[in-house]
Tab-separated table of C-alpha atoms (C1' of nucleotides) in Angstrom:
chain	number	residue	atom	x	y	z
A	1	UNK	CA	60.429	58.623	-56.101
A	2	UNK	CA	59.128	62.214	-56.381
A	3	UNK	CA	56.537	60.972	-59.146
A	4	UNK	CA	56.583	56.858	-60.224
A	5	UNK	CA	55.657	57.913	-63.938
A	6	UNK	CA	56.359	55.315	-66.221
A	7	UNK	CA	58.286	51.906	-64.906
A	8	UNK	CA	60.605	52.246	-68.005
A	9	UNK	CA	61.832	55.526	-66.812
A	10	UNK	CA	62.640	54.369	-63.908
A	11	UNK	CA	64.724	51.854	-65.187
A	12	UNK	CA	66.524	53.933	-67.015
A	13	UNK	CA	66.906	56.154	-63.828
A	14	UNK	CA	68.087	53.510	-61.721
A	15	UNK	CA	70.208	51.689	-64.653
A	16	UNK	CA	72.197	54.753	-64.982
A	17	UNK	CA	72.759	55.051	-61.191
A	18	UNK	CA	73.889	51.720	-61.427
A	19	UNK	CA	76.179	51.799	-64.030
A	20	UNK	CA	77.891	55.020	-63.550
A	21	UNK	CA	79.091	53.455	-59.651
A	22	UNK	CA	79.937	50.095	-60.947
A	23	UNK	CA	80.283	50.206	-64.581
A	24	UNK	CA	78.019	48.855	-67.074
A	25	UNK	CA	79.910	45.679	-67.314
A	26	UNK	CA	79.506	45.060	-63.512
A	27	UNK	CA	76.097	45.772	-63.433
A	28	UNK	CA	73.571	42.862	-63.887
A	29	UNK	CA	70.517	43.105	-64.840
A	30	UNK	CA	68.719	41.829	-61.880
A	31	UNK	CA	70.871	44.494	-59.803
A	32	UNK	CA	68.922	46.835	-62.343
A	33	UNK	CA	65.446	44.959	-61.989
A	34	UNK	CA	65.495	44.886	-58.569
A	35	UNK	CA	66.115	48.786	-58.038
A	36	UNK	CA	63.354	49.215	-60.231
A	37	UNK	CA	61.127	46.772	-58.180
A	38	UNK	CA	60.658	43.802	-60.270
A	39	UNK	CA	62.294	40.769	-61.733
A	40	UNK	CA	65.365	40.560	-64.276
A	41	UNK	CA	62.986	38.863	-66.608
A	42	UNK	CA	60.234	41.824	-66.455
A	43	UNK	CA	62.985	43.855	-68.283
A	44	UNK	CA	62.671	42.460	-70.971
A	45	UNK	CA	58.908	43.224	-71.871
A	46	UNK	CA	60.553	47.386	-72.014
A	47	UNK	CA	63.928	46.873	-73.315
A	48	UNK	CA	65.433	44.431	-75.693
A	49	UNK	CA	68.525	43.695	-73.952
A	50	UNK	CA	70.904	44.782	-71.246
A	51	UNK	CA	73.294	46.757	-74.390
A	52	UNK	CA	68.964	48.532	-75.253
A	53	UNK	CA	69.276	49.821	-71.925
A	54	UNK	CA	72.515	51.179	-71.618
A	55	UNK	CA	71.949	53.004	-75.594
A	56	UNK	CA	69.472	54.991	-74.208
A	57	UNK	CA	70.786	55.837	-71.603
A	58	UNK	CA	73.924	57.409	-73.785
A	59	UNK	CA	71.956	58.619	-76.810
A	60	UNK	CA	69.730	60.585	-74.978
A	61	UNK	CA	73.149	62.434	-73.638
A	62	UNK	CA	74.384	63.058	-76.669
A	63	UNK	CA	71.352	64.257	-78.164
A	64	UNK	CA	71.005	66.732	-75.940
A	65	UNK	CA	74.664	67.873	-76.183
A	66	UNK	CA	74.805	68.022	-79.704
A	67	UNK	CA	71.901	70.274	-79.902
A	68	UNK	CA	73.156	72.281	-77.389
A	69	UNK	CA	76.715	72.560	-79.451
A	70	UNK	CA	74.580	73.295	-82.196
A	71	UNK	CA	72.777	76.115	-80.823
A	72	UNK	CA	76.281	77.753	-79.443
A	73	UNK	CA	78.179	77.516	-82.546
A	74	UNK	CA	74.968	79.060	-84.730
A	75	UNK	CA	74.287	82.050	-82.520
A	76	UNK	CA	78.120	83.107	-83.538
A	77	UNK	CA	79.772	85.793	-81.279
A	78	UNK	CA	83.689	86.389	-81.422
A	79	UNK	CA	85.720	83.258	-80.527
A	80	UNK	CA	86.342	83.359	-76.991
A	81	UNK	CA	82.462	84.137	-76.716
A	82	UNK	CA	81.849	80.906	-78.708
A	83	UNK	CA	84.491	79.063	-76.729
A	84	UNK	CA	82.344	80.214	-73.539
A	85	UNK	CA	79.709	79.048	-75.069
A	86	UNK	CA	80.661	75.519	-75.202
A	87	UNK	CA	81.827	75.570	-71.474
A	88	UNK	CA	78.567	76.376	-70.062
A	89	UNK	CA	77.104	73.669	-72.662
A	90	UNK	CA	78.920	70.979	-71.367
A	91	UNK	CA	78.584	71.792	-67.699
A	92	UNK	CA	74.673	72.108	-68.178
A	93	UNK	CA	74.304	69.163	-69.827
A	94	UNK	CA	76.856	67.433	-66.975
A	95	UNK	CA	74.183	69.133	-64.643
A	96	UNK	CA	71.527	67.740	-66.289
A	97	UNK	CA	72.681	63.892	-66.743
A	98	UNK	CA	75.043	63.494	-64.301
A	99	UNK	CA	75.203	59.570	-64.803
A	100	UNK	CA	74.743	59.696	-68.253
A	101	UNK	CA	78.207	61.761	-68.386
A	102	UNK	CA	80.379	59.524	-66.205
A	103	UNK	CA	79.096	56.477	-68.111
A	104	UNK	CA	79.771	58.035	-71.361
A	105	UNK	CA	83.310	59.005	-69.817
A	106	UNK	CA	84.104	55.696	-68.339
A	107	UNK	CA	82.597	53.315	-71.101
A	108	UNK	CA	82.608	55.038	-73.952
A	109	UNK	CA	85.630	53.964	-75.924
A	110	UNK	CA	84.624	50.769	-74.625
A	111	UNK	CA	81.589	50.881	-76.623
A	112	UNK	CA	82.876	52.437	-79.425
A	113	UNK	CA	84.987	49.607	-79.727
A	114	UNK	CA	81.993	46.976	-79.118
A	115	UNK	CA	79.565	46.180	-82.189
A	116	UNK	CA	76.685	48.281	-82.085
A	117	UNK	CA	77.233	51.820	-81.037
A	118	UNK	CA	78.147	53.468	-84.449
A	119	UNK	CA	77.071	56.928	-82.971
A	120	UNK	CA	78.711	56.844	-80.462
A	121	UNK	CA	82.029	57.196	-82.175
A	122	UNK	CA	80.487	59.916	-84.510
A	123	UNK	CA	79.801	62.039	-81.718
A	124	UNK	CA	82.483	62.290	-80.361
A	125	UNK	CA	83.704	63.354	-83.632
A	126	UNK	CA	82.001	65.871	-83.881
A	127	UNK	CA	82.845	67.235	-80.445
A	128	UNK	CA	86.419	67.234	-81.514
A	129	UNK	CA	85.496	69.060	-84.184
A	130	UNK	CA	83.477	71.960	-82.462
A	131	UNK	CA	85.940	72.329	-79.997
A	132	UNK	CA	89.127	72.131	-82.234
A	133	UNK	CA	87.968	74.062	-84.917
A	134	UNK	CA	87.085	77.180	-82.148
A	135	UNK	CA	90.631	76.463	-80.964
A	136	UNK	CA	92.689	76.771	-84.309
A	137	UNK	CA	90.359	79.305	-85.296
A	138	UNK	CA	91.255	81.526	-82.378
A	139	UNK	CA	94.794	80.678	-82.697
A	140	UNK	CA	95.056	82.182	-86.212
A	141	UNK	CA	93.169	85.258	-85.256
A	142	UNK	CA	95.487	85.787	-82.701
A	143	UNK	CA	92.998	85.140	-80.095
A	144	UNK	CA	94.658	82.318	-78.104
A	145	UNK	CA	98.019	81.712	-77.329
A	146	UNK	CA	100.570	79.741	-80.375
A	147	UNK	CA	103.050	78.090	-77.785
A	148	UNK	CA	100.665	74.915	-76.677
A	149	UNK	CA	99.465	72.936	-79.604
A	150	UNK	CA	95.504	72.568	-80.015
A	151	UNK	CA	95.703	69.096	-79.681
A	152	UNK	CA	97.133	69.352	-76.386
A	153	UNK	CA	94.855	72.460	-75.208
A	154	UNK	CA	91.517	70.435	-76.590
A	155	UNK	CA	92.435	67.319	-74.179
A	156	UNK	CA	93.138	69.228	-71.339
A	157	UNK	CA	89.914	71.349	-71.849
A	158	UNK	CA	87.395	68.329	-72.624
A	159	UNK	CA	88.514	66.046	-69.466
A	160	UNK	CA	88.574	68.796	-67.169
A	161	UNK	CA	84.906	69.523	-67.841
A	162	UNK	CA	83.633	66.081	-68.507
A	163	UNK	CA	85.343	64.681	-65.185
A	164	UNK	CA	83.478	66.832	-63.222
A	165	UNK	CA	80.632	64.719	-63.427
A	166	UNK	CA	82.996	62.377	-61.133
A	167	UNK	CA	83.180	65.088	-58.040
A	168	UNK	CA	81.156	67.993	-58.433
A	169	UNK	CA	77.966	67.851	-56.293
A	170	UNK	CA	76.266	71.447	-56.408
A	171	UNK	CA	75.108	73.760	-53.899
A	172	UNK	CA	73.019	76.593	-53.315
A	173	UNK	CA	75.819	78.527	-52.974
A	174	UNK	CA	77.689	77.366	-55.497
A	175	UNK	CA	76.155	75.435	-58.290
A	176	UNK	CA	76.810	74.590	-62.052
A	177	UNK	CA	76.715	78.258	-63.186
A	178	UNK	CA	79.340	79.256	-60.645
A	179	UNK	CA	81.247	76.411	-61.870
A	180	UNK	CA	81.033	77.547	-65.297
A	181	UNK	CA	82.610	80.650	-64.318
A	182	UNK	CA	85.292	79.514	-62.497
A	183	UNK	CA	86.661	77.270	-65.010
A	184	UNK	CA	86.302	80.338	-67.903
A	185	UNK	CA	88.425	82.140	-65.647
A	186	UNK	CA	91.219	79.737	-65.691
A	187	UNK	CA	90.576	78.407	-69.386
A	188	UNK	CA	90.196	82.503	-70.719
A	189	UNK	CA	93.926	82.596	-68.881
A	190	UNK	CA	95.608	79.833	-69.632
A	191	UNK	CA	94.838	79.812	-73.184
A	192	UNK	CA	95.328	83.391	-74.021
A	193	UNK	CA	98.399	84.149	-71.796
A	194	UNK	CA	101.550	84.037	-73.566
A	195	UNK	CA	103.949	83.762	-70.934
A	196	UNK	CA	103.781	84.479	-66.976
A	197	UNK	CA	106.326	81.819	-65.683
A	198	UNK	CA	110.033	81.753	-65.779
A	199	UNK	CA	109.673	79.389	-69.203
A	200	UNK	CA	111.406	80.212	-72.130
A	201	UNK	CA	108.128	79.638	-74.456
A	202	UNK	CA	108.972	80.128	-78.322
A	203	UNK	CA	106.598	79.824	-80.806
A	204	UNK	CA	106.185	76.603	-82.247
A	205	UNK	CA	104.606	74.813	-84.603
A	206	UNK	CA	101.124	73.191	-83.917
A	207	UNK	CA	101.943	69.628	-84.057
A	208	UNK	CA	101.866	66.665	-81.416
A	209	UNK	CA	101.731	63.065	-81.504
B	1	UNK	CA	108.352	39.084	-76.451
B	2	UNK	CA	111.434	40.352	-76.820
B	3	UNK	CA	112.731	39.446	-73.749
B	4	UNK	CA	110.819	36.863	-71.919
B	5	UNK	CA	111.988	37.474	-68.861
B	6	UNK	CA	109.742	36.133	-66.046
B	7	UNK	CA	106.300	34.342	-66.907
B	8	UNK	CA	104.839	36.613	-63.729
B	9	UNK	CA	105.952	39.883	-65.329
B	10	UNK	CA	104.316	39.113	-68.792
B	11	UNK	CA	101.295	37.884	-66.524
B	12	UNK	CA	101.061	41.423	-64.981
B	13	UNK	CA	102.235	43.180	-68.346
B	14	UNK	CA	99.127	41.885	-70.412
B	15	UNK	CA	96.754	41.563	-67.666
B	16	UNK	CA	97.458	45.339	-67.560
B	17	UNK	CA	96.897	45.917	-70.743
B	18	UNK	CA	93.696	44.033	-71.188
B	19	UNK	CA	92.448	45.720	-67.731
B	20	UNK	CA	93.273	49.477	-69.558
B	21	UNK	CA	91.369	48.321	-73.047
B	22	UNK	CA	88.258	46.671	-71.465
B	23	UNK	CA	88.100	47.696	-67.688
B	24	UNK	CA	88.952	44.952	-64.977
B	25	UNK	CA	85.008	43.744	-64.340
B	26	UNK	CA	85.230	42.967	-68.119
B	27	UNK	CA	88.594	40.955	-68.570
B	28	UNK	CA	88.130	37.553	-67.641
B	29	UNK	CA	90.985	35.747	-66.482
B	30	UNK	CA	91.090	33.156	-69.416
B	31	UNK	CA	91.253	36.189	-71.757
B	32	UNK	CA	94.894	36.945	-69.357
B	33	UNK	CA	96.265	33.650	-69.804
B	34	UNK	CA	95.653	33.266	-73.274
B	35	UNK	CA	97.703	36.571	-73.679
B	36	UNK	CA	100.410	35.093	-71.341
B	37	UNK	CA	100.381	31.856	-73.013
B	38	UNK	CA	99.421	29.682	-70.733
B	39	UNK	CA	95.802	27.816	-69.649
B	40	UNK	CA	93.668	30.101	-67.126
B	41	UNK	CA	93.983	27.319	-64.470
B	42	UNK	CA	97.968	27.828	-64.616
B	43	UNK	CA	97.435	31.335	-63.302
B	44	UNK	CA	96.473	30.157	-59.869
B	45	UNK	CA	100.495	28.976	-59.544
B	46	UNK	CA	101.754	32.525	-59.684
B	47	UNK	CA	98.685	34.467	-58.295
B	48	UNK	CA	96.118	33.533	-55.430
B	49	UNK	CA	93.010	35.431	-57.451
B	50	UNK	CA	92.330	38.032	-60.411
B	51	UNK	CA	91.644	40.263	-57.513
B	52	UNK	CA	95.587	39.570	-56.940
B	53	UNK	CA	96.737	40.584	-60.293
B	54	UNK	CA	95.156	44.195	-60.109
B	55	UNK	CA	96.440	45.030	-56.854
B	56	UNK	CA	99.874	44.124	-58.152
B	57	UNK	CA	99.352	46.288	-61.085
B	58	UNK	CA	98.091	48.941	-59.151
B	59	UNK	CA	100.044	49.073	-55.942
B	60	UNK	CA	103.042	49.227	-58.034
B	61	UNK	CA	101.876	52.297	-59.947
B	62	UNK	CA	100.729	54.021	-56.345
B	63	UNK	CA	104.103	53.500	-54.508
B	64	UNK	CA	106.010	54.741	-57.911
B	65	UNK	CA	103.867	57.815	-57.985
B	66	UNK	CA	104.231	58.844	-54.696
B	67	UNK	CA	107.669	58.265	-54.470
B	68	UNK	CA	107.810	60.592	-56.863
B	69	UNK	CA	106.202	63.458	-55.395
B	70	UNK	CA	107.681	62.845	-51.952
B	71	UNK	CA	110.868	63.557	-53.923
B	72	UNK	CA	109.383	67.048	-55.065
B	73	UNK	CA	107.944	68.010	-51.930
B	74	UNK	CA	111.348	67.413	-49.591
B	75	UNK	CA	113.286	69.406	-52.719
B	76	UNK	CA	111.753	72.277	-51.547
B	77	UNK	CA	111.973	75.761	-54.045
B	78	UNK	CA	109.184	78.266	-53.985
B	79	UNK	CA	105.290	77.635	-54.339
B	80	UNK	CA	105.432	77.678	-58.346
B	81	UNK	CA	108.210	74.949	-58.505
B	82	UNK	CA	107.103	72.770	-56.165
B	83	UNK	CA	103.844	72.520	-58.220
B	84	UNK	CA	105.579	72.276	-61.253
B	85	UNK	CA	107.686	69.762	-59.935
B	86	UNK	CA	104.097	67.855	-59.115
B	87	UNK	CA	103.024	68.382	-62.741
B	88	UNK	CA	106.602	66.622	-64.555
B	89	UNK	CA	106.425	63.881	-61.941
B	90	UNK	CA	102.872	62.539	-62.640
B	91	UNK	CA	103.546	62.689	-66.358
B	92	UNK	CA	106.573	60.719	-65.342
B	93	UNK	CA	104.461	58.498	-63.816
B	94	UNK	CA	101.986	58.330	-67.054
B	95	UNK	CA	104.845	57.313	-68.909
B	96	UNK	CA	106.700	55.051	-66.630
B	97	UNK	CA	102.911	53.112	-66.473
B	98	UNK	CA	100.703	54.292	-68.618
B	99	UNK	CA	98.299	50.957	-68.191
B	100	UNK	CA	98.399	51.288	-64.978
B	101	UNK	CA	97.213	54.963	-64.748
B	102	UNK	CA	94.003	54.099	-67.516
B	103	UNK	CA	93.415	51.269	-64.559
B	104	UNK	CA	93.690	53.847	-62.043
B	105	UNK	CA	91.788	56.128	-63.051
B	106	UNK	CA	88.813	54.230	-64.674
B	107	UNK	CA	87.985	51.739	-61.874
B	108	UNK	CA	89.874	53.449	-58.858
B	109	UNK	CA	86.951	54.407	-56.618
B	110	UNK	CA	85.100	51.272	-57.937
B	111	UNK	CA	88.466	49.076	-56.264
B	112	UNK	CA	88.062	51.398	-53.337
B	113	UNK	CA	84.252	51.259	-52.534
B	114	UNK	CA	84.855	47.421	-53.003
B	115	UNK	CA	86.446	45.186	-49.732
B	116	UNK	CA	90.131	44.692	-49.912
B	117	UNK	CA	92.181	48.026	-51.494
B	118	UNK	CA	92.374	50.095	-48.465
B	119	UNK	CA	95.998	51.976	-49.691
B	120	UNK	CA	93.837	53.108	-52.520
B	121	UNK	CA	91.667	55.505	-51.081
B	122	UNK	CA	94.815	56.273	-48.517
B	123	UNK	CA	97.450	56.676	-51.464
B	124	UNK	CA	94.268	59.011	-53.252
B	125	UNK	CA	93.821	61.115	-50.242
B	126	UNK	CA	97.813	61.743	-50.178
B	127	UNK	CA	98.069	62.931	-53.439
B	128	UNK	CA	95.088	64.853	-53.170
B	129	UNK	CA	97.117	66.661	-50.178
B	130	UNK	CA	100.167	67.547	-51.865
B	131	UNK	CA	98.264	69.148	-54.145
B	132	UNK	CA	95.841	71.478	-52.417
B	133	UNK	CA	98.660	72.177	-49.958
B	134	UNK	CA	100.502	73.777	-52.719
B	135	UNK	CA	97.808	75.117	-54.005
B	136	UNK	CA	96.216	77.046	-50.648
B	137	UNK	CA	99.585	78.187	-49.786
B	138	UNK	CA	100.369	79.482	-53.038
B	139	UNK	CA	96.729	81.190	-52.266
B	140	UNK	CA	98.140	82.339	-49.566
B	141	UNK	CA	101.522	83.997	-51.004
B	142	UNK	CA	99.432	85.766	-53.358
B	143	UNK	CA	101.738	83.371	-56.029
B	144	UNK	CA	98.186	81.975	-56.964
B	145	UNK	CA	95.191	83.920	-58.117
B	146	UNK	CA	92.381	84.163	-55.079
B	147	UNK	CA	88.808	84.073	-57.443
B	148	UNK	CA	88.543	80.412	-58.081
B	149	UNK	CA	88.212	77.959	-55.188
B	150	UNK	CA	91.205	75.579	-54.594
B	151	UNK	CA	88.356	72.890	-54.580
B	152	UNK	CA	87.741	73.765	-58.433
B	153	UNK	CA	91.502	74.354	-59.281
B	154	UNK	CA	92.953	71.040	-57.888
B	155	UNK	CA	90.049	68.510	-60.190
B	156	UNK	CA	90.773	70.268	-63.192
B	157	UNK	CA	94.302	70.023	-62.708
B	158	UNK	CA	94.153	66.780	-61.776
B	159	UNK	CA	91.685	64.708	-64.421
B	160	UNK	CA	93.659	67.160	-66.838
B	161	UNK	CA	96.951	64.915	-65.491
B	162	UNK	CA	96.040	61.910	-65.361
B	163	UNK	CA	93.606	61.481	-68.801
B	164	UNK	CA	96.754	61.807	-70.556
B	165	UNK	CA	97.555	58.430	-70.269
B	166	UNK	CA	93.821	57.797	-72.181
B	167	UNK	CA	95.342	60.257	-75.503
B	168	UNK	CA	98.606	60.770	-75.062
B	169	UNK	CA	100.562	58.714	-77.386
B	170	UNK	CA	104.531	60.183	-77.570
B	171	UNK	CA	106.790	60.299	-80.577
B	172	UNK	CA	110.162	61.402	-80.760
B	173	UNK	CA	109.532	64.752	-81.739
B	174	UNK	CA	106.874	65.172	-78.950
B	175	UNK	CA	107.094	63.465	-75.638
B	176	UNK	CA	106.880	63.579	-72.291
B	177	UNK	CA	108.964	66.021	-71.269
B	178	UNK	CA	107.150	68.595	-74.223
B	179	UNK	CA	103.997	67.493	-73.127
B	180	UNK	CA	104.735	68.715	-69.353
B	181	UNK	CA	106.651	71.930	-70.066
B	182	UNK	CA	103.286	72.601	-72.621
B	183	UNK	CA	100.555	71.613	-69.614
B	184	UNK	CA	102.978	73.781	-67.116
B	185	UNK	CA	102.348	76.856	-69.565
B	186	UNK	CA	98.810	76.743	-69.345
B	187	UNK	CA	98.441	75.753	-65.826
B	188	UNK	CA	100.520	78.506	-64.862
B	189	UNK	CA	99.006	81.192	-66.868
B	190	UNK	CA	95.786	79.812	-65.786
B	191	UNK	CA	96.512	79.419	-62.148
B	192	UNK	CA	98.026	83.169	-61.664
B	193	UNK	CA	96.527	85.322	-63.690
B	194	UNK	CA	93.809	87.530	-61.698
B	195	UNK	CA	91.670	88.381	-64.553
B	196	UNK	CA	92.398	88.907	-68.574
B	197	UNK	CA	89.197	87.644	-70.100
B	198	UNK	CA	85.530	89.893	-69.785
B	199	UNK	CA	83.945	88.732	-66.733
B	200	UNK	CA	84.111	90.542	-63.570
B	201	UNK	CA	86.617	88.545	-61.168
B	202	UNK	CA	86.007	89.444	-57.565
B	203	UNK	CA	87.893	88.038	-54.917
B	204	UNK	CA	85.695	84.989	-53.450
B	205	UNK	CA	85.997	83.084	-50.404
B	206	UNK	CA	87.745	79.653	-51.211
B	207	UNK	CA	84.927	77.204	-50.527
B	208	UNK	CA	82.942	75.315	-52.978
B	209	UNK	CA	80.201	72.434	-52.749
C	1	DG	C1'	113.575	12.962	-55.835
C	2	DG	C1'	111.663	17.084	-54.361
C	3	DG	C1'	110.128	21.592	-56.186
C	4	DT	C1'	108.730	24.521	-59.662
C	5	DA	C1'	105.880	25.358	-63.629
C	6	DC	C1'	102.698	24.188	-66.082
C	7	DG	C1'	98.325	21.269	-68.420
C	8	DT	C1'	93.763	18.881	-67.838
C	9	DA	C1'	89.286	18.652	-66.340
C	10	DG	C1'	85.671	20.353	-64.120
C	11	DC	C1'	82.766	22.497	-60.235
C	12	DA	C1'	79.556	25.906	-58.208
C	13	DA	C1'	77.816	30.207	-58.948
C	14	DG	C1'	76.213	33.664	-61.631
C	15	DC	C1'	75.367	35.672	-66.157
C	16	DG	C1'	71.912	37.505	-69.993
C	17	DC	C1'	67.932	36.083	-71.728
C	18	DT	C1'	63.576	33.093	-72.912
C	19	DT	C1'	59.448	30.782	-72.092
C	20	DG	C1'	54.892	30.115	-70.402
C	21	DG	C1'	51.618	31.658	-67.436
C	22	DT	C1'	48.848	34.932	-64.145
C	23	DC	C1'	46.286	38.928	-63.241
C	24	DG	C1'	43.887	43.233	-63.577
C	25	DG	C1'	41.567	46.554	-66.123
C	26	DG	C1'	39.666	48.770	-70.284
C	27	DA	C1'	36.792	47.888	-74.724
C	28	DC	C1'	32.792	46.515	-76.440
C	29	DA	C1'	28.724	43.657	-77.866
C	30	DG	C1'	24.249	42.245	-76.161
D	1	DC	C1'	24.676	46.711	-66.723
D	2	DT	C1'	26.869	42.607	-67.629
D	3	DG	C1'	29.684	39.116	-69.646
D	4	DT	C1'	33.638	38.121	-72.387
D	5	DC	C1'	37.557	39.240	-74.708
D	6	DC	C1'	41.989	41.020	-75.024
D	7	DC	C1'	46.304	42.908	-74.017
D	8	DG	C1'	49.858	45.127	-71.429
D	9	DA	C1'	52.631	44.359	-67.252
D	10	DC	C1'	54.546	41.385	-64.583
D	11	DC	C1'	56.065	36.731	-62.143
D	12	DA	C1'	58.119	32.031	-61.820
D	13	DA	C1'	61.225	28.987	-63.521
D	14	DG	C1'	64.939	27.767	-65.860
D	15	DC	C1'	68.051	27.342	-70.178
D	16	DG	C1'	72.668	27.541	-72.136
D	17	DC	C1'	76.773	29.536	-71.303
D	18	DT	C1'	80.663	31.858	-68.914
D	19	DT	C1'	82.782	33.146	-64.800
D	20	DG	C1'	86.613	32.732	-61.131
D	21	DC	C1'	88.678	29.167	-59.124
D	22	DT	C1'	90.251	24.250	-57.623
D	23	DA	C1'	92.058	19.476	-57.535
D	24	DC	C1'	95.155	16.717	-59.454
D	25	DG	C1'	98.386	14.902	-62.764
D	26	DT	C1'	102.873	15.465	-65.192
D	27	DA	C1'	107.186	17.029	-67.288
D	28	DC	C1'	111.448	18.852	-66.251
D	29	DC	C1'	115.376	20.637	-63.734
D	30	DC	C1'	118.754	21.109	-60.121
DNA sequence: GGGTACGTAGCAAGCGCTTGGTCGGGACAG
DNA sequence: CTGTCCCGACCAAGCGCTTGCTACGTACCC
């Protein structure tokens, strides 16, 4: 709107609109021609298919967050400071493809368990494994708290910041940075505190499901 | 299968499940009958559309949950109890229907931005105020910590909830009621404590975006 | 013999995608 | 400077298939 570069990004820009408010699998392709101001069939002289559009759509996400991951876990830093670190990642890159994020939230499994989307699947692996190894890293060193297992604290971490794609609409006063902090507050808390409420919390061993 | 009880409650048990695998837009209703056993056209005897089937499904799971939490708020107890109360009774809820909450919370503002679910957005604003009523007057009390908005605290608490039923799988030696007490632990130390990690936590005003 | 619980067959609409053609503008030979 | 050639970007039309749903027939059971 602001600049009409290229038609195919603004596919892409109005293909992601689309399918992070209906879903990819409710979103047609002449929905997506027609936001983009030409017919379904025109589509198909940029992409190769409807599944074309939505991979890069997703890949460019996770490109970016990988490298981002990368770049936190490679600059080092005690554990909580790494752990920080991969907050503010995610929310930037939330702030930065805001559709791309609740697509990837909503659909991904879904594609994952399609044909064609091999990396999606081995991203997310490797996600899990930035985020757990921080965690049972900082549980050995003493770091974070040994009465929640990690694979209940990683859940609980990851859909908290990836859901707030779904509501968060920044501000002047109050935009992704603020955010950032807010939820390093309660994280920094919750996972270091060993016990504040009237619950008996032995130490137990770090194993669920 | 191993009791097959009523041909309408194994409609709505694998319609359910194919909804939570593939999302509703993407289940057709000859995939549910093959499940069910019978030809797509016999579905029309028990239900007047597909539209039908997820508003069973989902209107069951919406007058369960808050059921539940009326039962928690008329208990009564202090600020902390009433939330953790909240906490145990939407994992109930997770457990009692776990398809039903992967429905819910996938395609629940898609089935209320469409025409006919109005209790959906209702039921969602409900829940939403039990929750940030406990939390503002736990604000309040000074039970809750005052340097993250109430408008940050209830989302992550929330999509932290409710994406169990996306991971969570329990086993005997871990279930529901572990999973809870562990979530309560966190959410606790996270909610009350003022400050333990390095960043400087001022008191803020409560408002964000 | 009426009502319930299905099967059978198929309709209208919409789906992703393909095909063939139009049109404008830049490249380039003369 | 002009004519022609070409090619990217798009339109118009429609193909084969699937979708949710319907009309109607039938077996069976109280």
């Amino acid at each position: 709107m602001a600049a009409p570069t290229d038609r195919r990004e603004v596919i892409l820009r109005e293909a992601a609109e689309l399918f992070a408010r209906q879903g990819v699998a409710a979103t047609t392709v002449r929905e997506i021609a027609d936001a983009a101001g030409i017919l379904s069939g025109s589509l198909y002289h940029h992409f190769a298919s409807k599944d074309d559009i939505v991979d890069a759509v997703v890949s460019t996400f996770l490109t970016d967050l990988r490298k981002r991951y990368d770049e936190v876990l490679s600059a080092g830093g005690d554990v909580a400071d790494r752990l920080r670190g991969l907050v503010v990642a995610s929310l930037e890159t939330v702030a930065d493809h805001p559709r791309a994020t609740e697509i990837y939230q909503n659909d991904a499994h879904r594609l994952a368990a399609d044909n064609g989307y091999p990396y999606v699947e081995e991203s997310a692996k490797a996600v899990r494994a930035a985020w757990v190894g921080l965690l049972e890293e900082g549980r050995a060193t003493g770091a974070f708290r040994r009465d929640v297992p990690v694979k209940v604290m990683y859940p609980l971490l990851r859909d908290g910041l990836w859901l707030t794609a779904r509501w968060f609409r920044p501000t002047k006063a109050y935009g992704h940075e603020q955010l950032a902090a807010d939820y390093w507050r309660m994280f920094s808390s919750g996972l270091t505190a060993e016990s504040t409420a009237g619950s008996a919390a032995k130490a137990r061993p770090g194993s669920a499901a």
